[in-house]
């Protein structure tokens, strides 16, 4: 019996190690094209900017314009890893991408281990089968958005949950460590400062703890110092308190809820990833109301999880209201992860019938699985990767390329100076040129060599081959780019439907200006 008990204790961790080894093998053996299905174009903003920073080019995506269009913690960690690897051998884009993939899985597995330790006292008996359901969620949820700040954020949330549980089980105080984790969480995703983080801080003052009020003030004083330092550093280096991406996307006090909800409803995957945590919130509220005994015995842990879930949902709602682009898929990472912990926590409660819990949780997991497996139908980044390789061959290392969209993948894998056209990983100078309608001056000053874009409109014949008229026109923020047919340098079809196009920039006519 004792041997069986010991085995059950280690089952979750054996499973973690097996997952880690499987991940390493798959990440190393899988093609780049396959791995691209689990990431986003914005992830490559991080990868290339971090690589440039680590090699001495500074905080820049294109090697031309300084930028702060990222959340700092993940950026600095990537730069450190790249610097370390590059010290031994030159790092190729593909190699660093694979390393990033493994790192994302490792963070998810570490988060899983922390959650297992945090929730183990609730079960009162070792029940590894229920914990394995949590890992099943992680497989489907956290393989998404590789390269973005989602995974480091998830790890820090798990660490915070673990510290709260540790305080309850050992009757100790980890106030200083929790404040440090919250500071790191802010640096991992700065806009959590307005939703998740304040809820956790308020909860800390509202619920009784073993920490004195004076120590709380000192600990959160450190947190406030980190926050102020971040904004002051931005102001000193860039002349603005916020990041360039936040500056471009933030439309406060204008409210764009109705318009964003329309786009939201059209994207069924993101809509589902938002609605499922809302379902979790309703179920957990009923659970807390009916389980009065569990509320009293695990009060702080339960309300910490509730604060994370409510804060995550509020985070998405704020972006729906004040973000010019609405919400992206990875914005749902916080509420999704919180809902996973909550469902696992409810299933571990003594008295919950295994059969009912298993049926419900399998249905819930199936919903998530369907949502995330549908990611495999996305094919945009694969041809962008192939286009980037072609771009590397047909342009010189000194070439400067202006690209409107999907500039992350193209800029990273082409190893060329690709200027990000939407401005999210560009400079405040570029953003000003858009606002003041002086983009032509910006392009002339930066000596842009090529214009790169793609089109989803008509332009493909019946056999899937792209065709081109004598002239091509692109309207970008009111700027009309006009190219004669012979200015086309390359056209790479996107699975026979969307061609990527590269034009010689001196042929362009922008608002009447022709670069010389």
Short mmCIF file of C-alpha atoms in Angstrom, two decimals:
data_model
loop_
_atom_site.label_atom_id
_atom_site.label_comp_id
_atom_site.label_asym_id
_atom_site.label_seq_id
_atom_site.Cartn_x
_atom_site.Cartn_y
_atom_site.Cartn_z
CA UNK A 1 0.00 0.00 0.00
CA UNK A 2 2.82 2.39 0.92
CA UNK A 3 4.55 1.70 -2.40
CA UNK A 4 1.32 2.46 -4.31
CA UNK A 5 0.88 5.69 -2.35
CA UNK A 6 4.43 6.79 -3.17
CA UNK A 7 3.93 5.98 -6.84
CA UNK A 8 0.74 8.06 -6.97
CA UNK A 9 2.57 11.02 -5.48
CA UNK A 10 5.10 11.01 -8.30
CA UNK A 11 2.75 10.18 -11.18
CA UNK A 12 2.13 13.84 -12.15
CA UNK A 13 5.84 14.60 -12.16
CA UNK A 14 6.68 11.48 -14.16
CA UNK A 15 4.08 12.67 -16.64
CA UNK A 16 5.73 16.12 -16.71
CA UNK A 17 9.15 14.66 -17.48
CA UNK A 18 7.70 12.47 -20.23
CA UNK A 19 5.98 15.50 -21.75
CA UNK A 20 9.21 17.47 -21.64
CA UNK A 21 11.21 14.77 -23.43
CA UNK A 22 8.47 14.32 -26.02
CA UNK A 23 8.39 18.09 -26.57
CA UNK A 24 12.13 18.31 -27.18
CA UNK A 25 12.01 15.49 -29.72
CA UNK A 26 8.98 16.90 -31.55
CA UNK A 27 10.34 20.45 -31.62
CA UNK A 28 13.62 19.26 -33.05
CA UNK A 29 12.18 16.84 -35.57
CA UNK A 30 9.14 18.79 -36.74
CA UNK A 31 9.40 21.06 -39.76
CA UNK A 32 9.38 24.83 -39.34
CA UNK A 33 6.20 24.90 -41.43
CA UNK A 34 4.44 22.69 -38.87
CA UNK A 35 5.67 24.70 -35.88
CA UNK A 36 4.47 27.93 -37.50
CA UNK A 37 0.88 26.74 -37.04
CA UNK A 38 1.25 27.28 -33.29
CA UNK A 39 2.50 30.85 -33.30
CA UNK A 40 1.55 34.33 -34.49
CA UNK A 41 3.25 36.95 -36.61
CA UNK A 42 3.63 39.23 -33.58
CA UNK A 43 5.79 36.60 -31.86
CA UNK A 44 8.55 37.26 -34.38
CA UNK A 45 8.61 40.91 -33.35
CA UNK A 46 9.97 39.64 -30.04
CA UNK A 47 12.40 37.16 -31.59
CA UNK A 48 14.04 39.53 -34.04
CA UNK A 49 14.12 42.57 -31.75
CA UNK A 50 15.68 40.45 -28.99
CA UNK A 51 18.25 39.05 -31.44
CA UNK A 52 19.14 42.56 -32.60
CA UNK A 53 19.45 43.75 -29.01
CA UNK A 54 21.68 40.80 -28.08
CA UNK A 55 24.01 41.44 -31.03
CA UNK A 56 24.52 45.11 -30.18
CA UNK A 57 22.08 46.77 -32.60
CA UNK A 58 19.95 48.11 -29.77
CA UNK A 59 16.22 47.85 -29.22
CA UNK A 60 15.17 47.75 -32.85
CA UNK A 61 13.21 45.36 -35.05
CA UNK A 62 14.46 46.54 -38.44
CA UNK A 63 17.94 47.74 -37.47
CA UNK A 64 16.86 51.28 -38.41
CA UNK A 65 14.19 52.55 -36.02
CA UNK A 66 14.40 52.32 -32.20
CA UNK A 67 11.34 50.74 -30.62
CA UNK A 68 9.79 49.74 -27.31
CA UNK A 69 6.80 47.95 -28.82
CA UNK A 70 6.97 44.92 -26.53
CA UNK A 71 6.46 43.83 -22.94
CA UNK A 72 9.94 44.01 -21.35
CA UNK A 73 10.32 40.81 -19.32
CA UNK A 74 9.93 38.33 -22.17
CA UNK A 75 12.01 40.54 -24.45
CA UNK A 76 14.92 40.66 -21.97
CA UNK A 77 14.78 36.91 -21.33
CA UNK A 78 14.89 36.20 -25.07
CA UNK A 79 17.80 38.61 -25.54
CA UNK A 80 19.70 36.89 -22.73
CA UNK A 81 19.15 33.42 -24.22
CA UNK A 82 20.17 34.61 -27.68
CA UNK A 83 23.32 36.29 -26.34
CA UNK A 84 24.31 33.10 -24.50
CA UNK A 85 23.74 30.83 -27.50
CA UNK A 86 25.36 33.22 -29.95
CA UNK A 87 28.50 33.36 -27.80
CA UNK A 88 29.20 29.73 -28.69
CA UNK A 89 28.00 29.60 -32.29
CA UNK A 90 26.12 31.88 -34.71
CA UNK A 91 22.40 31.32 -34.19
CA UNK A 92 20.16 30.82 -37.22
CA UNK A 93 16.55 32.09 -37.13
CA UNK A 94 15.22 28.53 -37.36
CA UNK A 95 17.38 27.31 -34.47
CA UNK A 96 16.34 30.16 -32.18
CA UNK A 97 12.69 29.58 -33.08
CA UNK A 98 12.98 25.92 -32.07
CA UNK A 99 14.66 26.90 -28.80
CA UNK A 100 11.81 29.32 -28.19
CA UNK A 101 9.30 26.55 -28.79
CA UNK A 102 10.98 24.32 -26.21
CA UNK A 103 11.18 27.20 -23.72
CA UNK A 104 7.44 27.83 -24.06
CA UNK A 105 6.65 24.20 -23.26
CA UNK A 106 9.07 24.20 -20.32
CA UNK A 107 7.33 27.22 -18.83
CA UNK A 108 3.96 25.50 -19.22
CA UNK A 109 5.24 22.35 -17.56
CA UNK A 110 6.77 24.34 -14.69
CA UNK A 111 3.46 26.15 -14.29
CA UNK A 112 1.73 22.76 -14.16
CA UNK A 113 4.08 21.53 -11.44
CA UNK A 114 3.42 24.66 -9.35
CA UNK A 115 -0.35 24.26 -9.72
CA UNK A 116 -0.13 20.59 -8.72
CA UNK A 117 1.71 21.54 -5.55
CA UNK A 118 -0.71 24.38 -4.82
CA UNK A 119 -3.84 22.24 -5.19
CA UNK A 120 -2.57 19.04 -3.60
CA UNK A 121 -3.74 19.89 -0.04
CA UNK A 122 -7.32 20.39 -1.30
CA UNK A 123 -7.56 16.81 -2.56
CA UNK A 124 -6.50 15.43 0.85
CA UNK A 125 -5.81 12.17 -0.97
CA UNK A 126 -3.53 11.60 -3.92
CA UNK A 127 -5.66 11.52 -7.03
CA UNK A 128 -3.29 11.86 -9.99
CA UNK A 129 -6.04 11.07 -12.49
CA UNK A 130 -7.68 14.44 -11.91
CA UNK A 131 -4.36 16.26 -12.11
CA UNK A 132 -3.71 14.60 -15.46
CA UNK A 133 -6.82 16.33 -16.78
CA UNK A 134 -5.11 19.63 -16.05
CA UNK A 135 -2.12 18.56 -18.15
CA UNK A 136 -4.52 17.62 -20.94
CA UNK A 137 -5.74 21.21 -20.91
CA UNK A 138 -2.18 22.49 -21.06
CA UNK A 139 -1.50 20.42 -24.17
CA UNK A 140 -4.37 22.08 -26.01
CA UNK A 141 -4.18 25.58 -24.55
CA UNK A 142 -0.54 26.47 -24.09
CA UNK A 143 0.84 25.15 -27.35
CA UNK A 144 -0.72 28.25 -28.90
CA UNK A 145 0.96 31.61 -29.31
CA UNK A 146 4.51 30.32 -28.95
CA UNK A 147 6.99 33.19 -28.88
CA UNK A 148 4.64 35.66 -27.21
CA UNK A 149 4.50 36.74 -23.57
CA UNK A 150 1.60 34.34 -22.80
CA UNK A 151 3.72 31.55 -21.37
CA UNK A 152 5.85 33.64 -19.00
CA UNK A 153 2.62 35.28 -17.81
CA UNK A 154 1.05 31.87 -17.17
CA UNK A 155 4.14 30.75 -15.24
CA UNK A 156 4.04 33.83 -13.01
CA UNK A 157 0.33 33.39 -12.32
CA UNK A 158 0.99 29.78 -11.33
CA UNK A 159 3.83 30.93 -9.06
CA UNK A 160 1.51 33.41 -7.36
CA UNK A 161 -1.14 30.72 -6.79
CA UNK A 162 1.54 28.42 -5.35
CA UNK A 163 2.77 31.12 -2.94
CA UNK A 164 -0.77 31.80 -1.70
CA UNK A 165 -1.37 28.07 -1.15
CA UNK A 166 1.99 27.78 0.63
CA UNK A 167 1.03 30.56 3.04
CA UNK A 168 -2.21 28.77 3.87
CA UNK A 169 -0.71 25.32 4.36
CA UNK A 170 2.37 26.40 6.35
CA UNK A 171 0.86 29.35 8.20
CA UNK A 172 3.67 31.60 6.99
CA UNK A 173 3.96 34.83 5.00
CA UNK A 174 5.54 35.17 1.55
CA UNK A 175 4.56 38.81 1.15
CA UNK A 176 7.89 39.98 -0.28
CA UNK A 177 8.07 37.11 -2.76
CA UNK A 178 4.48 37.65 -3.89
CA UNK A 179 5.15 41.36 -4.45
CA UNK A 180 8.19 40.40 -6.51
CA UNK A 181 6.07 38.00 -8.60
CA UNK A 182 3.48 40.74 -9.17
CA UNK A 183 6.24 43.12 -10.30
CA UNK A 184 7.47 40.47 -12.73
CA UNK A 185 3.88 39.90 -13.88
CA UNK A 186 3.58 43.61 -14.65
CA UNK A 187 6.78 43.50 -16.71
CA UNK A 188 5.52 40.37 -18.48
CA UNK A 189 2.25 42.04 -19.50
CA UNK A 190 2.15 45.73 -18.55
CA UNK A 191 -1.57 46.22 -19.23
CA UNK A 192 -2.45 43.73 -16.49
CA UNK A 193 -1.74 46.69 -14.20
CA UNK A 194 -5.33 47.82 -14.77
CA UNK A 195 -7.17 44.54 -14.15
CA UNK A 196 -5.63 41.40 -12.63
CA UNK A 197 -2.88 43.00 -10.54
CA UNK A 198 -5.01 45.59 -8.67
CA UNK A 199 -7.62 42.92 -7.86
CA UNK A 200 -4.93 40.72 -6.30
CA UNK A 201 -3.54 43.65 -4.32
CA UNK A 202 -6.97 44.72 -3.04
CA UNK A 203 -7.72 41.11 -2.10
CA UNK A 204 -4.50 41.00 -0.10
CA UNK A 205 -5.66 43.93 2.01
CA UNK A 206 -9.25 42.73 2.36
CA UNK A 207 -8.62 39.16 3.52
CA UNK A 208 -6.79 38.42 6.78
CA UNK A 209 -3.18 37.29 6.34
CA UNK A 210 -0.21 36.57 8.58
CA UNK A 211 1.62 39.60 7.23
CA UNK A 212 1.67 42.93 9.04
CA UNK A 213 0.23 46.03 7.39
CA UNK A 214 3.65 47.68 7.50
CA UNK A 215 5.27 44.81 5.61
CA UNK A 216 2.52 44.95 2.99
CA UNK A 217 3.18 48.66 2.44
CA UNK A 218 6.92 48.05 2.07
CA UNK A 219 6.41 45.11 -0.32
CA UNK A 220 3.93 46.93 -2.52
CA UNK A 221 6.16 49.98 -2.36
CA UNK A 222 8.75 47.86 -4.17
CA UNK A 223 6.10 46.91 -6.72
CA UNK A 224 5.20 50.58 -7.24
CA UNK A 225 8.88 51.42 -7.69
CA UNK A 226 9.19 48.84 -10.49
CA UNK A 227 6.10 50.24 -12.22
CA UNK A 228 7.31 53.84 -11.98
CA UNK A 229 10.80 52.86 -13.16
CA UNK A 230 9.37 51.24 -16.27
CA UNK A 231 7.36 54.30 -17.26
CA UNK A 232 10.17 56.72 -16.43
CA UNK A 233 12.66 54.67 -18.47
CA UNK A 234 10.29 54.79 -21.42
CA UNK A 235 10.03 58.56 -21.06
CA UNK A 236 13.80 59.05 -20.83
CA UNK A 237 14.64 56.79 -23.78
CA UNK A 238 11.68 57.41 -26.10
CA UNK A 239 10.00 60.58 -24.88
CA UNK A 240 6.76 58.73 -24.10
CA UNK A 241 5.51 56.94 -20.98
CA UNK A 242 3.91 54.04 -22.85
CA UNK A 243 5.13 51.65 -25.53
CA UNK A 244 4.66 52.49 -29.21
CA UNK A 245 2.25 49.57 -29.64
CA UNK A 246 0.17 50.75 -26.69
CA UNK A 247 0.21 54.30 -28.02
CA UNK A 248 -1.07 53.23 -31.45
CA UNK A 249 -3.74 50.83 -30.20
CA UNK A 250 -5.09 52.83 -27.26
CA UNK A 251 -8.06 54.96 -28.33
CA UNK A 252 -9.20 56.01 -24.82
CA UNK A 253 -11.48 57.88 -24.09
CA UNK A 254 -13.19 56.81 -27.32
CA UNK A 255 -15.15 53.60 -26.86
CA UNK A 256 -15.19 51.13 -29.74
CA UNK A 257 -17.10 48.33 -28.05
CA UNK A 258 -19.83 47.96 -30.67
CA UNK A 259 -17.43 47.88 -33.64
CA UNK A 260 -15.07 45.46 -31.88
CA UNK A 261 -17.93 43.19 -30.83
CA UNK A 262 -18.92 42.91 -34.49
CA UNK A 263 -15.40 41.76 -35.39
CA UNK A 264 -15.38 39.60 -32.26
CA UNK A 265 -18.52 37.76 -33.33
CA UNK A 266 -16.98 37.05 -36.75
CA UNK A 267 -13.96 35.31 -35.18
CA UNK A 268 -15.53 32.21 -33.68
CA UNK A 269 -12.27 30.92 -32.17
CA UNK A 270 -11.51 34.05 -30.13
CA UNK A 271 -15.19 34.36 -29.20
CA UNK A 272 -15.21 30.81 -27.84
CA UNK A 273 -11.97 31.37 -25.92
CA UNK A 274 -13.63 34.35 -24.27
CA UNK A 275 -16.98 32.68 -23.55
CA UNK A 276 -15.55 29.52 -21.98
CA UNK A 277 -13.88 31.43 -19.09
CA UNK A 278 -17.18 33.27 -18.62
CA UNK A 279 -18.83 29.87 -18.19
CA UNK A 280 -16.11 28.95 -15.70
CA UNK A 281 -16.86 32.13 -13.75
CA UNK A 282 -20.54 31.26 -13.44
CA UNK A 283 -19.85 27.66 -12.40
CA UNK A 284 -17.22 28.71 -9.84
CA UNK A 285 -19.54 31.34 -8.34
CA UNK A 286 -22.18 28.65 -7.77
CA UNK A 287 -19.50 26.32 -6.39
CA UNK A 288 -18.30 28.91 -3.86
CA UNK A 289 -21.85 29.65 -2.76
CA UNK A 290 -22.77 26.01 -2.19
CA UNK A 291 -19.45 24.83 -0.75
CA UNK A 292 -19.35 26.96 2.38
CA UNK A 293 -16.97 24.59 4.14
CA UNK A 294 -14.43 24.69 1.32
CA UNK A 295 -14.70 28.47 1.15
CA UNK A 296 -13.75 28.78 4.81
CA UNK A 297 -10.90 26.28 4.64
CA UNK A 298 -9.41 27.51 1.35
CA UNK A 299 -10.74 31.06 1.38
CA UNK A 300 -7.65 32.93 0.20
CA UNK A 301 -6.79 30.45 -2.53
CA UNK A 302 -10.34 30.37 -3.90
CA UNK A 303 -10.70 34.13 -3.95
CA UNK A 304 -7.24 34.50 -5.50
CA UNK A 305 -8.32 32.23 -8.35
CA UNK A 306 -11.58 34.16 -8.64
CA UNK A 307 -9.68 37.47 -8.82
CA UNK A 308 -7.46 36.11 -11.59
CA UNK A 309 -10.45 34.93 -13.60
CA UNK A 310 -12.47 38.12 -13.13
CA UNK A 311 -9.39 40.23 -13.86
CA UNK A 312 -8.64 38.22 -17.00
CA UNK A 313 -12.18 38.64 -18.31
CA UNK A 314 -12.08 42.36 -17.45
CA UNK A 315 -8.74 42.59 -19.29
CA UNK A 316 -10.38 41.27 -22.46
CA UNK A 317 -13.36 43.58 -22.00
CA UNK A 318 -11.13 46.67 -21.66
CA UNK A 319 -9.42 45.78 -24.93
CA UNK A 320 -12.81 45.38 -26.58
CA UNK A 321 -13.67 48.91 -25.44
CA UNK A 322 -10.44 50.84 -25.95
CA UNK A 323 -8.21 48.84 -28.32
CA UNK A 324 -8.36 49.93 -31.95
CA UNK A 325 -7.85 46.31 -33.03
CA UNK A 326 -10.12 44.67 -30.46
CA UNK A 327 -8.68 41.56 -28.80
CA UNK A 328 -6.24 39.04 -30.20
CA UNK A 329 -6.29 35.33 -29.48
CA UNK A 330 -3.44 35.49 -26.97
CA UNK A 331 -5.22 38.18 -24.92
CA UNK A 332 -7.46 35.37 -23.62
CA UNK A 333 -4.47 33.52 -22.15
CA UNK A 334 -5.00 34.80 -18.60
CA UNK A 335 -8.74 33.99 -18.24
CA UNK A 336 -8.28 30.65 -20.03
CA UNK A 337 -5.48 29.61 -17.69
CA UNK A 338 -7.38 30.79 -14.62
CA UNK A 339 -10.43 28.78 -15.72
CA UNK A 340 -8.28 25.66 -16.11
CA UNK A 341 -6.98 25.98 -12.56
CA UNK A 342 -10.48 26.63 -11.25
CA UNK A 343 -12.02 23.56 -12.89
CA UNK A 344 -9.17 21.41 -11.62
CA UNK A 345 -9.59 22.88 -8.14
CA UNK A 346 -13.35 22.13 -8.15
CA UNK A 347 -12.76 18.56 -9.30
CA UNK A 348 -10.33 17.95 -6.44
CA UNK A 349 -12.84 19.03 -3.79
CA UNK A 350 -13.73 16.10 -1.51
CA UNK A 351 -17.28 15.01 -2.19
CA UNK A 352 -17.34 15.86 -5.88
CA UNK A 353 -18.45 12.73 -7.72
CA UNK A 354 -15.76 11.52 -10.07
CA UNK A 355 -18.20 10.42 -12.76
CA UNK A 356 -20.00 13.77 -13.02
CA UNK A 357 -16.75 15.69 -12.85
CA UNK A 358 -15.15 13.55 -15.54
CA UNK A 359 -18.10 13.92 -17.94
CA UNK A 360 -18.25 17.68 -17.50
CA UNK A 361 -14.51 18.21 -17.70
CA UNK A 362 -14.14 16.04 -20.83
CA UNK A 363 -16.83 18.09 -22.57
CA UNK A 364 -15.08 21.29 -21.52
CA UNK A 365 -11.72 19.97 -22.72
CA UNK A 366 -13.27 18.86 -26.01
CA UNK A 367 -14.48 22.40 -26.59
CA UNK A 368 -11.01 23.81 -26.02
CA UNK A 369 -9.44 21.08 -28.13
CA UNK A 370 -11.73 21.84 -31.06
CA UNK A 371 -10.95 25.54 -30.79
CA UNK A 372 -7.18 25.09 -30.73
CA UNK A 373 -6.86 22.24 -33.20
CA UNK A 374 -8.68 24.45 -35.68
CA UNK A 375 -5.53 26.55 -35.53
CA UNK A 376 -3.99 23.96 -37.84
CA UNK A 377 -6.18 25.26 -40.66
CA UNK A 378 -4.33 28.60 -40.57
CA UNK A 379 -1.91 28.76 -43.50
CA UNK A 380 -0.88 32.41 -43.61
CA UNK A 381 2.54 32.09 -41.95
CA UNK A 382 3.82 29.11 -43.95
CA UNK A 383 3.98 30.92 -47.32
CA UNK A 384 5.21 34.03 -45.51
CA UNK A 385 8.15 31.93 -44.28
CA UNK A 386 8.88 30.68 -47.81
CA UNK A 387 8.58 34.23 -49.10
CA UNK A 388 11.08 35.37 -46.46
CA UNK A 389 13.61 32.79 -47.67
CA UNK A 390 13.16 33.99 -51.26
CA UNK A 391 13.51 37.58 -50.09
CA UNK A 392 16.86 36.70 -48.56
CA UNK A 393 18.05 35.35 -51.91
CA UNK A 394 16.92 38.18 -54.18
CA UNK A 395 17.86 41.17 -52.02
CA UNK A 396 21.20 42.32 -50.63
CA UNK A 397 21.88 42.50 -46.87
CA UNK A 398 21.81 46.31 -47.15
CA UNK A 399 18.30 46.36 -48.66
CA UNK A 400 15.59 48.17 -46.73
CA UNK A 401 12.07 46.84 -47.22
CA UNK A 402 8.82 48.51 -46.19
CA UNK A 403 6.13 45.92 -45.43
CA UNK A 404 2.57 46.61 -44.31
CA UNK A 405 1.54 43.32 -42.71
CA UNK A 406 3.04 39.96 -41.67
CA UNK A 407 6.33 41.78 -41.26
CA UNK A 408 7.24 39.68 -38.21
CA UNK A 409 7.76 36.37 -40.01
CA UNK A 410 9.18 38.02 -43.13
CA UNK A 411 11.56 40.28 -41.21
CA UNK A 412 12.78 37.52 -38.91
CA UNK A 413 13.42 34.71 -41.38
CA UNK A 414 14.60 36.91 -44.27
CA UNK A 415 17.34 38.43 -42.06
CA UNK A 416 16.75 41.72 -43.84
CA UNK A 417 15.85 45.22 -42.64
CA UNK A 418 12.08 44.94 -42.91
CA UNK A 419 10.38 48.10 -41.67
CA UNK A 420 7.16 47.23 -39.84
CA UNK A 421 4.36 49.07 -41.65
CA UNK A 422 1.64 48.88 -38.99
CA UNK A 423 4.00 50.63 -36.58
CA UNK A 424 3.54 48.29 -33.60
CA UNK A 425 7.25 47.44 -33.48
CA UNK A 426 8.41 50.66 -35.09
CA UNK A 427 9.43 54.07 -33.75
CA UNK A 428 7.37 56.99 -32.46
CA UNK A 429 8.83 58.92 -35.40
CA UNK A 430 7.07 56.53 -37.78
CA UNK A 431 3.81 56.87 -35.85
CA UNK A 432 4.09 60.65 -36.10
CA UNK A 433 4.60 60.41 -39.86
CA UNK A 434 1.30 58.53 -40.12
CA UNK A 435 -0.57 61.03 -37.95
CA UNK A 436 0.90 64.05 -39.77
CA UNK A 437 0.56 62.41 -43.19
CA UNK A 438 4.28 62.77 -43.91
CA UNK A 439 4.99 59.10 -44.59
CA UNK A 440 6.69 59.97 -47.87
CA UNK A 441 9.32 62.01 -46.03
CA UNK A 442 9.92 59.15 -43.61
CA UNK A 443 10.42 56.64 -46.44
CA UNK A 444 12.76 58.97 -48.27
CA UNK A 445 14.87 59.68 -45.18
CA UNK A 446 15.18 55.96 -44.39
CA UNK A 447 16.29 55.09 -47.96
CA UNK A 448 13.68 52.38 -48.48
CA UNK A 449 14.62 50.06 -51.35
CA UNK A 450 11.53 47.86 -51.73
CA UNK A 451 7.84 47.75 -50.95
CA UNK A 452 6.48 44.37 -49.83
CA UNK A 453 2.83 43.45 -49.46
CA UNK A 454 0.21 40.82 -50.24
CA UNK A 455 -3.30 40.86 -51.59
CA UNK A 456 -6.33 38.75 -50.79
CA UNK A 457 -8.34 40.21 -53.64
CA UNK A 458 -8.81 38.87 -57.16
CA UNK A 459 -5.55 38.17 -58.85
CA UNK A 460 -5.34 34.42 -59.18
CA UNK A 461 -6.24 32.52 -62.31
CA UNK A 462 -8.18 29.27 -62.40
CA UNK A 463 -5.05 27.18 -61.91
CA UNK A 464 -3.96 28.95 -58.72
CA UNK A 465 -1.16 30.97 -60.34
CA UNK A 466 -1.00 34.70 -59.52
CA UNK A 467 -1.41 37.15 -62.38
CA UNK A 468 -0.71 40.86 -62.41
CA UNK A 469 -2.24 43.77 -64.26
CA UNK A 470 -0.18 46.61 -65.67
CA UNK A 471 -0.62 48.60 -62.47
CA UNK A 472 -1.03 47.71 -58.82
CA UNK A 473 -2.56 50.03 -56.25
CA UNK A 474 -2.47 49.76 -52.48
CA UNK A 475 -4.19 52.17 -50.13
CA UNK A 476 -2.36 52.28 -46.80
CA UNK A 477 -3.79 54.74 -44.32
CA UNK A 478 -4.77 57.06 -47.14
CA UNK A 479 -1.44 56.70 -48.94
CA UNK A 480 -1.79 55.33 -52.45
CA UNK A 481 1.05 53.09 -53.57
CA UNK A 482 1.03 52.67 -57.35
CA UNK A 483 3.34 50.24 -59.14
CA UNK A 484 3.63 49.45 -62.86
CA UNK A 485 3.76 45.76 -63.65
CA UNK A 486 7.45 45.75 -64.51
CA UNK A 487 8.32 46.98 -61.00
CA UNK A 488 7.35 43.57 -59.61
CA UNK A 489 10.41 41.72 -58.33
CA UNK A 490 8.75 38.63 -56.85
CA UNK A 491 5.29 37.13 -56.40
CA UNK A 492 4.91 34.14 -54.09
CA UNK A 493 1.41 32.57 -54.06
CA UNK A 494 -0.20 31.72 -50.74
CA UNK A 495 -1.59 28.25 -51.42
CA UNK A 496 -2.92 29.57 -54.70
CA UNK A 497 -5.12 32.26 -53.19
CA UNK A 498 -3.10 35.17 -51.77
CA UNK A 499 0.12 36.28 -53.48
CA UNK A 500 2.97 37.95 -51.64
CA UNK A 501 4.39 40.74 -53.78
CA UNK A 502 7.69 42.61 -53.81
CA UNK A 503 8.10 45.82 -55.80
CA UNK A 504 11.13 47.93 -56.55
CA UNK A 505 10.39 50.96 -54.42
CA UNK A 506 11.77 53.70 -56.75
CA UNK A 507 8.84 52.92 -59.06
CA UNK A 508 6.35 53.85 -56.35
CA UNK A 509 4.25 56.98 -56.52
CA UNK A 510 3.14 57.99 -53.05
CA UNK A 511 0.76 60.93 -52.95
CA UNK A 512 2.46 62.37 -55.98
CA UNK A 513 5.98 61.82 -54.65
CA UNK A 514 8.37 59.57 -56.56
CA UNK A 515 11.55 58.69 -54.64
CA UNK A 516 14.64 59.44 -56.63
#
